[in-house]
PDB file of C-alpha atoms in Angstrom:
ATOM      1  CA  UNK O   1     -24.601 -15.692 -56.625  1.00  0.00           C
ATOM      2  CA  UNK O   2     -23.077 -13.646 -53.801  1.00  0.00           C
ATOM      3  CA  UNK O   3     -22.842  -9.917 -53.983  1.00  0.00           C
ATOM      4  CA  UNK O   4     -19.553  -8.528 -52.784  1.00  0.00           C
ATOM      5  CA  UNK O   5     -19.591  -5.072 -51.288  1.00  0.00           C
ATOM      6  CA  UNK O   6     -16.354  -3.171 -50.984  1.00  0.00           C
ATOM      7  CA  UNK O   7     -15.819   0.381 -49.762  1.00  0.00           C
ATOM      8  CA  UNK O   8     -13.611   2.626 -51.813  1.00  0.00           C
ATOM      9  CA  UNK O   9     -10.104   2.975 -50.303  1.00  0.00           C
ATOM     10  CA  UNK O  10     -10.608   6.646 -49.468  1.00  0.00           C
ATOM     11  CA  UNK O  11     -13.847   5.941 -47.616  1.00  0.00           C
ATOM     12  CA  UNK O  12     -12.211   3.058 -45.751  1.00  0.00           C
ATOM     13  CA  UNK O  13      -9.411   5.399 -44.713  1.00  0.00           C
ATOM     14  CA  UNK O  14     -11.903   8.016 -43.479  1.00  0.00           C
ATOM     15  CA  UNK O  15     -13.921   5.414 -41.592  1.00  0.00           C
ATOM     16  CA  UNK O  16     -10.861   3.965 -39.849  1.00  0.00           C
ATOM     17  CA  UNK O  17      -9.710   7.473 -38.963  1.00  0.00           C
ATOM     18  CA  UNK O  18     -13.111   8.302 -37.542  1.00  0.00           C
ATOM     19  CA  UNK O  19     -13.129   5.141 -35.430  1.00  0.00           C
ATOM     20  CA  UNK O  20      -9.654   5.925 -34.119  1.00  0.00           C
ATOM     21  CA  UNK O  21     -10.685   9.517 -33.338  1.00  0.00           C
ATOM     22  CA  UNK O  22     -13.797   8.352 -31.489  1.00  0.00           C
ATOM     23  CA  UNK O  23     -11.809   5.756 -29.590  1.00  0.00           C
ATOM     24  CA  UNK O  24      -9.160   8.294 -28.619  1.00  0.00           C
ATOM     25  CA  UNK O  25     -11.761  10.787 -27.424  1.00  0.00           C
ATOM     26  CA  UNK O  26     -13.554   8.077 -25.504  1.00  0.00           C
ATOM     27  CA  UNK O  27     -10.334   7.175 -23.699  1.00  0.00           C
ATOM     28  CA  UNK O  28      -9.687  10.835 -22.877  1.00  0.00           C
ATOM     29  CA  UNK O  29     -13.258  11.216 -21.609  1.00  0.00           C
ATOM     30  CA  UNK O  30     -12.973   8.019 -19.575  1.00  0.00           C
ATOM     31  CA  UNK O  31      -9.652   9.137 -18.071  1.00  0.00           C
ATOM     32  CA  UNK O  32     -11.238  12.452 -17.056  1.00  0.00           C
ATOM     33  CA  UNK O  33     -13.555  10.501 -14.753  1.00  0.00           C
ATOM     34  CA  UNK O  34     -10.748   8.817 -12.859  1.00  0.00           C
ATOM     35  CA  UNK O  35      -9.892  10.176  -9.434  1.00  0.00           C
ATOM     36  CA  UNK O  36      -6.653   9.253  -7.728  1.00  0.00           C
ATOM     37  CA  UNK O  37      -6.656   7.757  -4.260  1.00  0.00           C
ATOM     38  CA  UNK O  38      -5.177  10.254  -1.769  1.00  0.00           C
ATOM     39  CA  UNK O  39      -1.482   9.768  -1.106  1.00  0.00           C
ATOM     40  CA  UNK O  40      -0.094   8.769   2.287  1.00  0.00           C
ATOM     41  CA  UNK O  41       1.260  12.301   2.674  1.00  0.00           C
ATOM     42  CA  UNK O  42      -2.159  13.847   2.010  1.00  0.00           C
ATOM     43  CA  UNK O  43      -3.786  11.478   4.465  1.00  0.00           C
ATOM     44  CA  UNK O  44      -1.184  12.156   7.154  1.00  0.00           C
ATOM     45  CA  UNK O  45      -1.908  15.888   6.881  1.00  0.00           C
ATOM     46  CA  UNK O  46      -5.659  15.237   7.004  1.00  0.00           C
ATOM     47  CA  UNK O  47      -5.263  12.989  10.069  1.00  0.00           C
ATOM     48  CA  UNK O  48      -3.179  15.653  11.832  1.00  0.00           C
ATOM     49  CA  UNK O  49      -5.760  18.360  11.058  1.00  0.00           C
ATOM     50  CA  UNK O  50      -8.508  16.130  12.434  1.00  0.00           C
ATOM     51  CA  UNK O  51      -6.489  15.411  15.588  1.00  0.00           C
ATOM     52  CA  UNK O  52      -5.891  19.119  16.193  1.00  0.00           C
ATOM     53  CA  UNK O  53      -9.609  19.885  15.891  1.00  0.00           C
ATOM     54  CA  UNK O  54     -10.722  17.002  18.110  1.00  0.00           C
ATOM     55  CA  UNK O  55      -7.848  16.736  20.572  1.00  0.00           C
ATOM     56  CA  UNK O  56      -7.329  13.009  19.904  1.00  0.00           C
ATOM     57  CA  UNK O  57      -5.899  10.917  17.066  1.00  0.00           C
ATOM     58  CA  UNK O  58      -8.479   9.314  14.752  1.00  0.00           C
ATOM     59  CA  UNK O  59      -9.127   5.589  15.084  1.00  0.00           C
ATOM     60  CA  UNK O  60      -9.235   3.230  12.112  1.00  0.00           C
ATOM     61  CA  UNK O  61     -12.920   3.891  11.380  1.00  0.00           C
ATOM     62  CA  UNK O  62     -12.412   7.642  11.568  1.00  0.00           C
ATOM     63  CA  UNK O  63      -9.333   7.388   9.342  1.00  0.00           C
ATOM     64  CA  UNK O  64     -11.380   5.639   6.684  1.00  0.00           C
ATOM     65  CA  UNK O  65     -14.058   8.353   6.941  1.00  0.00           C
ATOM     66  CA  UNK O  66     -11.341  10.994   6.488  1.00  0.00           C
ATOM     67  CA  UNK O  67      -9.988   9.113   3.464  1.00  0.00           C
ATOM     68  CA  UNK O  68     -13.436   8.970   1.871  1.00  0.00           C
ATOM     69  CA  UNK O  69     -13.933  12.679   2.551  1.00  0.00           C
ATOM     70  CA  UNK O  70     -10.644  13.420   0.774  1.00  0.00           C
ATOM     71  CA  UNK O  71     -11.827  11.419  -2.247  1.00  0.00           C
ATOM     72  CA  UNK O  72     -15.162  13.257  -2.268  1.00  0.00           C
ATOM     73  CA  UNK O  73     -13.367  16.612  -2.107  1.00  0.00           C
ATOM     74  CA  UNK O  74     -11.194  15.637  -5.074  1.00  0.00           C
ATOM     75  CA  UNK O  75     -14.278  14.657  -7.079  1.00  0.00           C
ATOM     76  CA  UNK O  76     -15.948  17.978  -6.251  1.00  0.00           C
ATOM     77  CA  UNK O  77     -12.802  19.791  -7.361  1.00  0.00           C
ATOM     78  CA  UNK O  78     -12.670  17.866 -10.649  1.00  0.00           C
ATOM     79  CA  UNK O  79     -16.332  18.667 -11.280  1.00  0.00           C
ATOM     80  CA  UNK O  80     -15.675  22.345 -10.604  1.00  0.00           C
ATOM     81  CA  UNK O  81     -12.862  22.279 -13.162  1.00  0.00           C
ATOM     82  CA  UNK O  82     -14.983  20.305 -15.645  1.00  0.00           C
ATOM     83  CA  UNK O  83     -17.826  22.833 -15.476  1.00  0.00           C
ATOM     84  CA  UNK O  84     -15.454  25.836 -15.334  1.00  0.00           C
ATOM     85  CA  UNK O  85     -16.831  27.061 -12.026  1.00  0.00           C
ATOM     86  CA  UNK O  86     -13.589  28.995 -11.592  1.00  0.00           C
ATOM     87  CA  UNK O  87     -14.301  31.331 -14.531  1.00  0.00           C
ATOM     88  CA  UNK O  88     -14.837  34.937 -13.374  1.00  0.00           C
ATOM     89  CA  UNK O  89     -14.652  33.867  -9.737  1.00  0.00           C
ATOM     90  CA  UNK O  90     -13.148  36.861  -7.869  1.00  0.00           C
ATOM     91  CA  UNK O  91     -11.374  34.698  -5.270  1.00  0.00           C
ATOM     92  CA  UNK O  92      -9.802  32.524  -7.959  1.00  0.00           C
ATOM     93  CA  UNK O  93      -8.837  35.526 -10.096  1.00  0.00           C
ATOM     94  CA  UNK O  94      -7.129  37.319  -7.222  1.00  0.00           C
ATOM     95  CA  UNK O  95      -5.234  34.186  -6.288  1.00  0.00           C
ATOM     96  CA  UNK O  96      -4.156  33.622  -9.907  1.00  0.00           C
ATOM     97  CA  UNK O  97      -2.972  37.222 -10.182  1.00  0.00           C
ATOM     98  CA  UNK O  98      -0.921  36.832  -7.011  1.00  0.00           C
ATOM     99  CA  UNK O  99       0.654  33.577  -8.209  1.00  0.00           C
ATOM    100  CA  UNK O 100       1.275  35.009 -11.681  1.00  0.00           C
ATOM    101  CA  UNK O 101       2.961  38.078 -10.195  1.00  0.00           C
ATOM    102  CA  UNK O 102       5.308  35.787  -8.266  1.00  0.00           C
ATOM    103  CA  UNK O 103       6.126  33.950 -11.516  1.00  0.00           C
ATOM    104  CA  UNK O 104       6.740  37.190 -13.399  1.00  0.00           C
ATOM    105  CA  UNK O 105       3.789  37.143 -15.812  1.00  0.00           C
ATOM    106  CA  UNK O 106       3.322  40.416 -17.722  1.00  0.00           C
ATOM    107  CA  UNK O 107       0.173  41.863 -19.281  1.00  0.00           C
ATOM    108  CA  UNK O 108      -3.266  43.156 -18.401  1.00  0.00           C
ATOM    109  CA  UNK O 109      -5.198  41.434 -15.616  1.00  0.00           C
ATOM    110  CA  UNK O 110      -7.370  39.525 -18.059  1.00  0.00           C
ATOM    111  CA  UNK O 111      -4.305  38.461 -20.081  1.00  0.00           C
ATOM    112  CA  UNK O 112      -2.432  37.333 -16.971  1.00  0.00           C
ATOM    113  CA  UNK O 113      -5.445  35.345 -15.728  1.00  0.00           C
ATOM    114  CA  UNK O 114      -5.804  33.697 -19.148  1.00  0.00           C
ATOM    115  CA  UNK O 115      -2.092  32.777 -19.165  1.00  0.00           C
ATOM    116  CA  UNK O 116      -2.332  31.405 -15.606  1.00  0.00           C
ATOM    117  CA  UNK O 117      -5.309  29.221 -16.529  1.00  0.00           C
ATOM    118  CA  UNK O 118      -3.558  28.066 -19.707  1.00  0.00           C
ATOM    119  CA  UNK O 119      -0.700  26.857 -17.517  1.00  0.00           C
ATOM    120  CA  UNK O 120      -3.126  25.149 -15.100  1.00  0.00           C
ATOM    121  CA  UNK O 121      -2.156  27.300 -12.105  1.00  0.00           C
ATOM    122  CA  UNK O 122      -5.768  27.080 -10.916  1.00  0.00           C
ATOM    123  CA  UNK O 123      -5.400  23.315 -10.621  1.00  0.00           C
ATOM    124  CA  UNK O 124      -2.298  23.436  -8.442  1.00  0.00           C
ATOM    125  CA  UNK O 125      -3.244  26.016  -5.817  1.00  0.00           C
ATOM    126  CA  UNK O 126      -4.594  24.611  -2.527  1.00  0.00           C
ATOM    127  CA  UNK O 127      -6.528  27.770  -1.633  1.00  0.00           C
ATOM    128  CA  UNK O 128      -8.297  27.718  -5.018  1.00  0.00           C
ATOM    129  CA  UNK O 129      -8.984  24.020  -4.584  1.00  0.00           C
ATOM    130  CA  UNK O 130     -10.631  24.526  -1.175  1.00  0.00           C
ATOM    131  CA  UNK O 131     -12.643  27.478  -2.482  1.00  0.00           C
ATOM    132  CA  UNK O 132     -13.960  25.528  -5.471  1.00  0.00           C
ATOM    133  CA  UNK O 133     -14.819  22.540  -3.282  1.00  0.00           C
ATOM    134  CA  UNK O 134     -16.830  24.884  -1.033  1.00  0.00           C
ATOM    135  CA  UNK O 135     -18.645  26.292  -4.052  1.00  0.00           C
ATOM    136  CA  UNK O 136     -19.522  22.785  -5.233  1.00  0.00           C
ATOM    137  CA  UNK O 137     -20.739  21.895  -1.749  1.00  0.00           C
ATOM    138  CA  UNK O 138     -22.970  24.972  -1.857  1.00  0.00           C
ATOM    139  CA  UNK O 139     -24.379  23.732  -5.168  1.00  0.00           C
ATOM    140  CA  UNK O 140     -25.043  20.358  -3.569  1.00  0.00           C
ATOM    141  CA  UNK O 141     -26.839  21.892  -0.594  1.00  0.00           C
ATOM    142  CA  UNK O 142     -28.868  24.058  -2.969  1.00  0.00           C
ATOM    143  CA  UNK O 143     -30.444  20.873  -4.378  1.00  0.00           C
ATOM    144  CA  UNK O 144     -32.618  20.836  -1.244  1.00  0.00           C
ATOM    145  CA  UNK O 145     -34.317  24.111  -2.177  1.00  0.00           C
ATOM    146  CA  UNK O 146     -37.050  25.192  -2.171  1.00  0.00           C
ATOM    147  CA  UNK O 147     -37.376  23.740   1.319  1.00  0.00           C
ATOM    148  CA  UNK O 148     -40.949  23.225   2.547  1.00  0.00           C
ATOM    149  CA  UNK O 149     -41.864  25.000   5.752  1.00  0.00           C
ATOM    150  CA  UNK O 150     -41.488  22.681   8.756  1.00  0.00           C
ATOM    151  CA  UNK O 151     -44.583  21.479  10.537  1.00  0.00           C
ATOM    152  CA  UNK O 152     -45.073  23.088  13.963  1.00  0.00           C
ATOM    153  CA  UNK O 153     -45.600  19.690  15.568  1.00  0.00           C
ATOM    154  CA  UNK O 154     -42.351  18.407  14.078  1.00  0.00           C
ATOM    155  CA  UNK O 155     -40.501  21.447  15.396  1.00  0.00           C
ATOM    156  CA  UNK O 156     -41.864  20.872  18.881  1.00  0.00           C
ATOM    157  CA  UNK O 157     -40.781  17.231  18.724  1.00  0.00           C
ATOM    158  CA  UNK O 158     -37.285  18.431  17.847  1.00  0.00           C
ATOM    159  CA  UNK O 159     -37.448  20.837  20.767  1.00  0.00           C
ATOM    160  CA  UNK O 160     -38.396  18.028  23.141  1.00  0.00           C
ATOM    161  CA  UNK O 161     -35.839  15.567  21.763  1.00  0.00           C
ATOM    162  CA  UNK O 162     -33.046  18.131  22.088  1.00  0.00           C
ATOM    163  CA  UNK O 163     -34.052  19.498  25.484  1.00  0.00           C
ATOM    164  CA  UNK O 164     -30.469  19.232  26.760  1.00  0.00           C
ATOM    165  CA  UNK O 165     -29.478  21.943  24.283  1.00  0.00           C
ATOM    166  CA  UNK O 166     -31.898  24.448  25.773  1.00  0.00           C
ATOM    167  CA  UNK O 167     -30.790  24.037  29.366  1.00  0.00           C
ATOM    168  CA  UNK O 168     -29.452  27.280  30.800  1.00  0.00           C
ATOM    169  CA  UNK O 169     -26.996  27.433  33.725  1.00  0.00           C
ATOM    170  CA  UNK O 170     -27.768  29.237  36.977  1.00  0.00           C
ATOM    171  CA  UNK O 171     -27.684  33.031  36.858  1.00  0.00           C
ATOM    172  CA  UNK O 172     -26.361  35.139  39.679  1.00  0.00           C
ATOM    173  CA  UNK O 173     -25.859  38.818  40.549  1.00  0.00           C
ATOM    174  CA  UNK O 174     -23.248  39.707  43.157  1.00  0.00           C
ATOM    175  CA  UNK O 175     -21.630  42.526  45.061  1.00  0.00           C
ATOM    176  CA  UNK O 176     -18.089  41.924  46.273  1.00  0.00           C
ATOM    177  CA  UNK O 177     -15.245  43.458  48.263  1.00  0.00           C
ATOM    178  CA  UNK O 178     -11.928  42.727  46.597  1.00  0.00           C
ATOM    179  CA  UNK O 179      -8.574  42.128  48.320  1.00  0.00           C
ATOM    180  CA  UNK O 180      -5.609  41.992  45.946  1.00  0.00           C
ATOM    181  CA  UNK O 181      -3.244  39.044  46.223  1.00  0.00           C
ATOM    182  CA  UNK O 182      -0.385  41.503  45.705  1.00  0.00           C
ATOM    183  CA  UNK O 183      -1.003  43.068  49.123  1.00  0.00           C
ATOM    184  CA  UNK O 184       1.331  41.518  51.754  1.00  0.00           C
ATOM    185  CA  UNK O 185      -1.377  41.475  54.460  1.00  0.00           C
ATOM    186  CA  UNK O 186      -4.362  40.355  52.388  1.00  0.00           C
ATOM    187  CA  UNK O 187      -5.452  37.711  54.923  1.00  0.00           C
ATOM    188  CA  UNK O 188      -5.421  40.121  57.889  1.00  0.00           C
ATOM    189  CA  UNK O 189      -7.309  42.747  55.875  1.00  0.00           C
ATOM    190  CA  UNK O 190     -10.003  40.235  54.972  1.00  0.00           C
ATOM    191  CA  UNK O 191     -10.478  39.260  58.636  1.00  0.00           C
ATOM    192  CA  UNK O 192     -10.706  42.913  59.674  1.00  0.00           C
ATOM    193  CA  UNK O 193     -13.281  43.580  56.930  1.00  0.00           C
ATOM    194  CA  UNK O 194     -15.328  40.575  58.014  1.00  0.00           C
ATOM    195  CA  UNK O 195     -15.459  41.916  61.572  1.00  0.00           C
ATOM    196  CA  UNK O 196     -16.502  45.361  60.356  1.00  0.00           C
ATOM    197  CA  UNK O 197     -19.255  43.918  58.171  1.00  0.00           C
ATOM    198  CA  UNK O 198     -20.521  41.689  60.984  1.00  0.00           C
ATOM    199  CA  UNK O 199     -20.455  44.332  63.726  1.00  0.00           C
ATOM    200  CA  UNK O 200     -21.366  47.469  61.780  1.00  0.00           C
ATOM    201  CA  UNK O 201     -24.275  48.244  59.479  1.00  0.00           C
ATOM    202  CA  UNK O 202     -22.197  49.439  56.540  1.00  0.00           C
ATOM    203  CA  UNK O 203     -23.551  50.554  53.186  1.00  0.00           C
ATOM    204  CA  UNK O 204     -22.323  48.774  50.075  1.00  0.00           C
ATOM    205  CA  UNK O 205     -20.094  51.713  49.196  1.00  0.00           C
ATOM    206  CA  UNK O 206     -18.567  51.686  52.681  1.00  0.00           C
ATOM    207  CA  UNK O 207     -18.002  47.932  52.343  1.00  0.00           C
ATOM    208  CA  UNK O 208     -16.247  48.382  49.011  1.00  0.00           C
ATOM    209  CA  UNK O 209     -13.871  50.903  50.616  1.00  0.00           C
ATOM    210  CA  UNK O 210     -12.581  48.200  52.970  1.00  0.00           C
ATOM    211  CA  UNK O 211     -10.908  46.462  50.033  1.00  0.00           C
ATOM    212  CA  UNK O 212      -9.045  47.369  46.853  1.00  0.00           C
ATOM    213  CA  UNK O 213     -10.161  48.810  43.538  1.00  0.00           C
ATOM    214  CA  UNK O 214     -11.459  46.156  41.123  1.00  0.00           C
ATOM    215  CA  UNK O 215     -11.302  46.967  37.414  1.00  0.00           C
ATOM    216  CA  UNK O 216     -14.642  45.317  36.578  1.00  0.00           C
ATOM    217  CA  UNK O 217     -16.432  47.011  39.445  1.00  0.00           C
ATOM    218  CA  UNK O 218     -17.902  45.789  42.713  1.00  0.00           C
ATOM    219  CA  UNK O 219     -21.581  45.560  41.724  1.00  0.00           C
ATOM    220  CA  UNK O 220     -22.126  42.994  38.972  1.00  0.00           C
ATOM    221  CA  UNK O 221     -25.500  42.572  37.252  1.00  0.00           C
ATOM    222  CA  UNK O 222     -27.083  39.161  36.888  1.00  0.00           C
ATOM    223  CA  UNK O 223     -25.196  36.819  34.561  1.00  0.00           C
ATOM    224  CA  UNK O 224     -24.813  33.120  33.802  1.00  0.00           C
ATOM    225  CA  UNK O 225     -22.237  31.237  35.839  1.00  0.00           C
ATOM    226  CA  UNK O 226     -19.990  30.478  32.840  1.00  0.00           C
ATOM    227  CA  UNK O 227     -19.593  34.220  32.251  1.00  0.00           C
ATOM    228  CA  UNK O 228     -18.814  34.741  35.930  1.00  0.00           C
ATOM    229  CA  UNK O 229     -16.232  31.957  35.640  1.00  0.00           C
ATOM    230  CA  UNK O 230     -14.663  33.688  32.647  1.00  0.00           C
ATOM    231  CA  UNK O 231     -14.365  36.894  34.648  1.00  0.00           C
ATOM    232  CA  UNK O 232     -13.050  35.508  37.952  1.00  0.00           C
ATOM    233  CA  UNK O 233     -11.707  32.035  37.195  1.00  0.00           C
ATOM    234  CA  UNK O 234     -12.697  28.461  38.037  1.00  0.00           C
ATOM    235  CA  UNK O 235     -11.784  28.663  41.739  1.00  0.00           C
ATOM    236  CA  UNK O 236     -14.170  31.546  42.328  1.00  0.00           C
ATOM    237  CA  UNK O 237     -17.175  30.081  40.486  1.00  0.00           C
ATOM    238  CA  UNK O 238     -16.656  26.647  42.098  1.00  0.00           C
ATOM    239  CA  UNK O 239     -16.427  28.215  45.572  1.00  0.00           C
ATOM    240  CA  UNK O 240     -19.577  30.225  44.900  1.00  0.00           C
ATOM    241  CA  UNK O 241     -21.367  27.063  43.759  1.00  0.00           C
ATOM    242  CA  UNK O 242     -20.293  25.267  46.934  1.00  0.00           C
ATOM    243  CA  UNK O 243     -21.171  28.228  49.152  1.00  0.00           C
ATOM    244  CA  UNK O 244     -24.574  29.127  47.750  1.00  0.00           C
ATOM    245  CA  UNK O 245     -25.951  27.464  44.634  1.00  0.00           C
ATOM    246  CA  UNK O 246     -25.103  23.787  45.049  1.00  0.00           C
ATOM    247  CA  UNK O 247     -26.532  23.715  48.580  1.00  0.00           C
ATOM    248  CA  UNK O 248     -29.609  25.842  47.814  1.00  0.00           C
ATOM    249  CA  UNK O 249     -28.696  28.258  50.578  1.00  0.00           C
ATOM    250  CA  UNK O 250     -31.206  30.830  49.405  1.00  0.00           C
ATOM    251  CA  UNK O 251     -31.374  32.209  52.935  1.00  0.00           C
ATOM    252  CA  UNK O 252     -27.781  33.400  52.400  1.00  0.00           C
ATOM    253  CA  UNK O 253     -28.848  35.855  49.663  1.00  0.00           C
ATOM    254  CA  UNK O 254     -28.013  39.372  50.792  1.00  0.00           C
ATOM    255  CA  UNK O 255     -25.458  38.120  53.355  1.00  0.00           C
ATOM    256  CA  UNK O 256     -21.710  38.708  53.033  1.00  0.00           C
ATOM    257  CA  UNK O 257     -19.988  35.356  52.387  1.00  0.00           C
ATOM    258  CA  UNK O 258     -16.434  34.228  51.931  1.00  0.00           C
ATOM    259  CA  UNK O 259     -13.680  34.924  51.477  1.00  0.00           C
ATOM    260  CA  UNK O 260     -13.769  33.276  48.026  1.00  0.00           C
ATOM    261  CA  UNK O 261     -10.541  32.923  46.012  1.00  0.00           C
ATOM    262  CA  UNK O 262     -10.217  34.132  42.435  1.00  0.00           C
ATOM    263  CA  UNK O 263      -7.459  34.582  39.897  1.00  0.00           C
ATOM    264  CA  UNK O 264      -6.914  38.063  41.329  1.00  0.00           C
ATOM    265  CA  UNK O 265      -7.065  37.573  45.091  1.00  0.00           C
ATOM    266  CA  UNK O 266      -9.803  37.159  47.719  1.00  0.00           C
ATOM    267  CA  UNK O 267     -13.398  38.370  47.710  1.00  0.00           C
ATOM    268  CA  UNK O 268     -16.127  38.866  50.272  1.00  0.00           C
ATOM    269  CA  UNK O 269     -19.260  38.227  48.262  1.00  0.00           C
ATOM    270  CA  UNK O 270     -22.920  39.085  48.669  1.00  0.00           C
ATOM    271  CA  UNK O 271     -25.354  37.377  46.307  1.00  0.00           C
ATOM    272  CA  UNK O 272     -28.199  39.758  45.445  1.00  0.00           C
ATOM    273  CA  UNK O 273     -30.077  37.655  42.854  1.00  0.00           C
ATOM    274  CA  UNK O 274     -30.072  33.957  42.125  1.00  0.00           C
ATOM    275  CA  UNK O 275     -31.878  31.974  39.438  1.00  0.00           C
ATOM    276  CA  UNK O 276     -31.515  28.209  39.189  1.00  0.00           C
ATOM    277  CA  UNK O 277     -31.109  26.107  36.067  1.00  0.00           C
ATOM    278  CA  UNK O 278     -33.917  26.485  33.563  1.00  0.00           C
ATOM    279  CA  UNK O 279     -34.863  25.689  29.975  1.00  0.00           C
ATOM    280  CA  UNK O 280     -35.305  28.162  27.143  1.00  0.00           C
ATOM    281  CA  UNK O 281     -38.911  28.326  25.954  1.00  0.00           C
ATOM    282  CA  UNK O 282     -39.966  26.799  22.609  1.00  0.00           C
ATOM    283  CA  UNK O 283     -40.802  30.180  21.049  1.00  0.00           C
ATOM    284  CA  UNK O 284     -37.432  31.511  22.179  1.00  0.00           C
ATOM    285  CA  UNK O 285     -35.522  28.858  20.215  1.00  0.00           C
ATOM    286  CA  UNK O 286     -37.973  28.291  17.351  1.00  0.00           C
ATOM    287  CA  UNK O 287     -35.784  30.105  14.818  1.00  0.00           C
ATOM    288  CA  UNK O 288     -32.819  27.941  15.861  1.00  0.00           C
ATOM    289  CA  UNK O 289     -34.942  24.822  15.343  1.00  0.00           C
ATOM    290  CA  UNK O 290     -35.971  25.984  11.866  1.00  0.00           C
ATOM    291  CA  UNK O 291     -32.333  26.699  10.977  1.00  0.00           C
ATOM    292  CA  UNK O 292     -31.363  23.223  12.203  1.00  0.00           C
ATOM    293  CA  UNK O 293     -34.166  21.702  10.085  1.00  0.00           C
ATOM    294  CA  UNK O 294     -32.907  23.543   6.988  1.00  0.00           C
ATOM    295  CA  UNK O 295     -29.293  22.511   7.630  1.00  0.00           C
ATOM    296  CA  UNK O 296     -30.363  18.880   7.991  1.00  0.00           C
ATOM    297  CA  UNK O 297     -32.163  18.845   4.630  1.00  0.00           C
ATOM    298  CA  UNK O 298     -29.274  20.651   2.963  1.00  0.00           C
ATOM    299  CA  UNK O 299     -26.837  18.126   4.429  1.00  0.00           C
ATOM    300  CA  UNK O 300     -28.928  15.243   3.098  1.00  0.00           C
ATOM    301  CA  UNK O 301     -29.037  16.906  -0.327  1.00  0.00           C
ATOM    302  CA  UNK O 302     -25.254  17.346  -0.331  1.00  0.00           C
ATOM    303  CA  UNK O 303     -24.731  13.701   0.628  1.00  0.00           C
ATOM    304  CA  UNK O 304     -26.981  12.576  -2.251  1.00  0.00           C
ATOM    305  CA  UNK O 305     -25.264  14.977  -4.652  1.00  0.00           C
ATOM    306  CA  UNK O 306     -21.802  13.661  -3.784  1.00  0.00           C
ATOM    307  CA  UNK O 307     -22.987  10.041  -3.975  1.00  0.00           C
ATOM    308  CA  UNK O 308     -24.271  10.612  -7.539  1.00  0.00           C
ATOM    309  CA  UNK O 309     -20.972  12.197  -8.541  1.00  0.00           C
ATOM    310  CA  UNK O 310     -18.993   9.328  -7.026  1.00  0.00           C
ATOM    311  CA  UNK O 311     -20.969   6.874  -9.154  1.00  0.00           C
ATOM    312  CA  UNK O 312     -19.546   8.605 -12.247  1.00  0.00           C
ATOM    313  CA  UNK O 313     -15.902   8.297 -11.178  1.00  0.00           C
ATOM    314  CA  UNK O 314     -13.460   5.422 -11.004  1.00  0.00           C
ATOM    315  CA  UNK O 315     -10.910   5.318  -8.213  1.00  0.00           C
ATOM    316  CA  UNK O 316      -7.320   4.918  -9.333  1.00  0.00           C
ATOM    317  CA  UNK O 317      -4.069   4.591  -7.415  1.00  0.00           C
ATOM    318  CA  UNK O 318      -1.723   7.525  -7.205  1.00  0.00           C
TER     319      UNK O 318
END
């Protein structure tokens, strides 16, 4: 004899309703973990930004990397929204107040911010989006902490492997007599000054008086060549390299040389100090090496953090 079991109609109704409610909520939850593929317009903007930063258009491999970065950023943004990272964020609040003012919202600051969030203004503002992505990236990098102190041997290996970074350019100190390019007889004046310097034992101050006033002065303390190039231009630093440094003419130190051209005119130059290329000592750059070590571990932590988030999301088509 079989026993028939039948639920009362009311209970059946409640059970079916519960199943439908659970199914509906599951679909909503599942949809919340779908991220849209970036549109062609978004990608075009991203490609242009990349090209401006790097001075060349991205190739196919770089374009794919940019596309994946856009997807990762969108996932970070969705996670920030999901966990309400934007709540009480001063940058977000100020941006919402500004947008709400433009739209004519009225009320206290807290009321306006609540209305703006209710209308999803925080989800449609690019500045807020970038800010929240940066906050999520900071959370990802924080997964690396506490970071163990680096081993001294490992730091020295980094120092040796990256020796090219610690190379310093030649350093030079000069005195110079300046002849402005605006003077109609600059060439003749230079020749006359050269004769005076060769035939007469003039002091530096007397030598300076043979030329024109130079805003940066005539006696320049020792500095790296790139700084000298910034001050006088490429022609001057290249001519100085050819005249003295490149040929190791150390016997010319203290002798008036030139004329050398600059962005301003012509110069008779006397090198007073010269130091060749060198390398910064380990102890001098140790803090930089430690900072690089920390950044590397934080970067690895962020990569792992984003990879775990991406496993939770499904990629859709916009």
